GROMACS .gro file of C-alpha atoms in nm:
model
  107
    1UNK     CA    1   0.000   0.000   0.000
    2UNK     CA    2   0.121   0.344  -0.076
    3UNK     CA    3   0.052   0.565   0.147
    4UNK     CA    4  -0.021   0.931   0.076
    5UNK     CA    5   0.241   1.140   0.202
    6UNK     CA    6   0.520   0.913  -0.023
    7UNK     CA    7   0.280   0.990  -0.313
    8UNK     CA    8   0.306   1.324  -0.276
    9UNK     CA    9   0.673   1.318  -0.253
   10UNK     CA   10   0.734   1.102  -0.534
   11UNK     CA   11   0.461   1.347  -0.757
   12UNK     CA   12   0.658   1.682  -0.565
   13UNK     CA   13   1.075   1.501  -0.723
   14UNK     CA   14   0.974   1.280  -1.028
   15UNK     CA   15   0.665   1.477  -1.182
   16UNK     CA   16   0.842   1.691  -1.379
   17UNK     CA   17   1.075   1.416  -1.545
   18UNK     CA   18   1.127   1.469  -1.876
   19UNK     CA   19   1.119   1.021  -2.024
   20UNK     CA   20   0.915   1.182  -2.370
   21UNK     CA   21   0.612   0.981  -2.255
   22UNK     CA   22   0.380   1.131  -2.008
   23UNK     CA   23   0.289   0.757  -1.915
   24UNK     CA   24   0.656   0.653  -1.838
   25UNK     CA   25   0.677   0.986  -1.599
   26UNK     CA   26   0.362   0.872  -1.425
   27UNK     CA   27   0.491   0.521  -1.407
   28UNK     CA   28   0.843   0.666  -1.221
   29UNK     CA   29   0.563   0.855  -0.981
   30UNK     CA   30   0.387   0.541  -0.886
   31UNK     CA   31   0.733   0.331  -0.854
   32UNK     CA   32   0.886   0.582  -0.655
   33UNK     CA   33   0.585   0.601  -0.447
   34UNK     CA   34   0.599   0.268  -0.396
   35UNK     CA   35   0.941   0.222  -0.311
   36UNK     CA   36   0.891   0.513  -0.085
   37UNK     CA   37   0.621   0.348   0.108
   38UNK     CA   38   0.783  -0.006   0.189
   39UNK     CA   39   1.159   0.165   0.222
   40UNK     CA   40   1.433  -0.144   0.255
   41UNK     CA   41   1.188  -0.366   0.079
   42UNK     CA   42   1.257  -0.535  -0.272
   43UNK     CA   43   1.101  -0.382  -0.593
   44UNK     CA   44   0.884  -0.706  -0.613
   45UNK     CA   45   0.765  -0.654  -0.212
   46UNK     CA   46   0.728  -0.300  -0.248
   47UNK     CA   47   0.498  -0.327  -0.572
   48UNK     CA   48   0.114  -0.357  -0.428
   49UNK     CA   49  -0.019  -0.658  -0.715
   50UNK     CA   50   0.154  -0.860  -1.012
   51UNK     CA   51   0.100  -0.565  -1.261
   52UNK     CA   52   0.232  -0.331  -1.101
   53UNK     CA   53   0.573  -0.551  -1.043
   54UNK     CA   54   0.515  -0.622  -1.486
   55UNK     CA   55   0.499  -0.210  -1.541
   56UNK     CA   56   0.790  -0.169  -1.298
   57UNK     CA   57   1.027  -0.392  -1.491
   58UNK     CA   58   0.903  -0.295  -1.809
   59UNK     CA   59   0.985   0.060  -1.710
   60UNK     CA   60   1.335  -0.041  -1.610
   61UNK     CA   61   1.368  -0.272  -1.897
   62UNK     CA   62   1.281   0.030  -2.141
   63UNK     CA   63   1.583   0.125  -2.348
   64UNK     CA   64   1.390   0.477  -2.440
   65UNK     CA   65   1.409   0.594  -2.058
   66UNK     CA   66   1.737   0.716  -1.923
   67UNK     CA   67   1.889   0.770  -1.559
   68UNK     CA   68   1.980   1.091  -1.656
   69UNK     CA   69   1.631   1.215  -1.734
   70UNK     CA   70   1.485   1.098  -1.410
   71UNK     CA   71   1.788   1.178  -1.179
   72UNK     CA   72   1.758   1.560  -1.377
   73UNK     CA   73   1.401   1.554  -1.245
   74UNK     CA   74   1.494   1.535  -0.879
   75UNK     CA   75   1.840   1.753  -0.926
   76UNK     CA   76   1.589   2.011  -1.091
   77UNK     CA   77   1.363   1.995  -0.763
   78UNK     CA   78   1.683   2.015  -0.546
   79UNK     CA   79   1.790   2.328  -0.753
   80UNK     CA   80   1.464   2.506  -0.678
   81UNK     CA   81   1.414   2.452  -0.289
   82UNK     CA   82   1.835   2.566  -0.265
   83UNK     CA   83   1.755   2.872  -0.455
   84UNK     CA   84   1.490   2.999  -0.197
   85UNK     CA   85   1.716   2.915   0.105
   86UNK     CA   86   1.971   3.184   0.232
   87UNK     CA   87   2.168   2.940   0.352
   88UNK     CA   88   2.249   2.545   0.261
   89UNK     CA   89   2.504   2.316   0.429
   90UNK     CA   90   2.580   2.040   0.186
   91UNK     CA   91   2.732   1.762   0.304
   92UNK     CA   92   2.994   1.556   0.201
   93UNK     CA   93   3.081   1.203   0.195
   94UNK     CA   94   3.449   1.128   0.190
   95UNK     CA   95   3.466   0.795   0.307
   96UNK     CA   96   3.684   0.558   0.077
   97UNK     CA   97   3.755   0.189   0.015
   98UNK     CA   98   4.047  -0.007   0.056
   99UNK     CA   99   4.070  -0.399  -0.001
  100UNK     CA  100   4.335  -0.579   0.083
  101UNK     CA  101   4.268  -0.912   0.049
  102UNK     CA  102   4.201  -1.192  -0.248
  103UNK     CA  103   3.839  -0.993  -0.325
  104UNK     CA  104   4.079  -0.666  -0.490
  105UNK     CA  105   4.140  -0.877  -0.765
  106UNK     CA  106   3.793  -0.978  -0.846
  107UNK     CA  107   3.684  -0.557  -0.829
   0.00000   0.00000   0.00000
């Protein structure tokens, strides 16, 4: 079940996506939404009935949609609500990886 406020979220970041399909763009709403709702969860638990789990991997599965146009969709949103802020702290994560084992070689 999806509940309302992660709809609204999911409509406020992905709604504006630009996928040249007004369908896929409401498809990204409801799979974010989704996703959202049952955080942690697997695509296939997070997806409320067996269509929905079809249109979500048909969606990823769809050569015409890029990562770029939906991750523009939520940098646009971030882009807005920094504009009207005085102030922003943006955090960064420096943390890095070493291996040192047998696994390096497989990386």
């Amino acid at each position: 079940m999806v509940s309302n406020e992660s709809l609204e979220w999911a409509q406020l970041i992905f709604s504006k996506a630009k996928l040249n399909d007004p369908r896929r763009t409401k498809r990204l709403v409801k799979i974010a939404a989704s996703l959202a709702s049952n955080a942690g969860k697997s695509l296939m638990s997070s997806c409320p009935d067996p269509a929905s789990i079809e249109g979500a991997y048909r969606f990823i599965r769809n050569d015409n949609i890029s990562a770029d146009g939906i991750a523009l969709a939520g940098f646009a949103h971030t882009d807005n609500i920094v504009r009207e802020r005085p102030l922003v702290l943006a955090l960064q994560d420096t943390t890095g990886l070493s291996y040192k084992h047998s696994v390096c070689d497989e990386l």
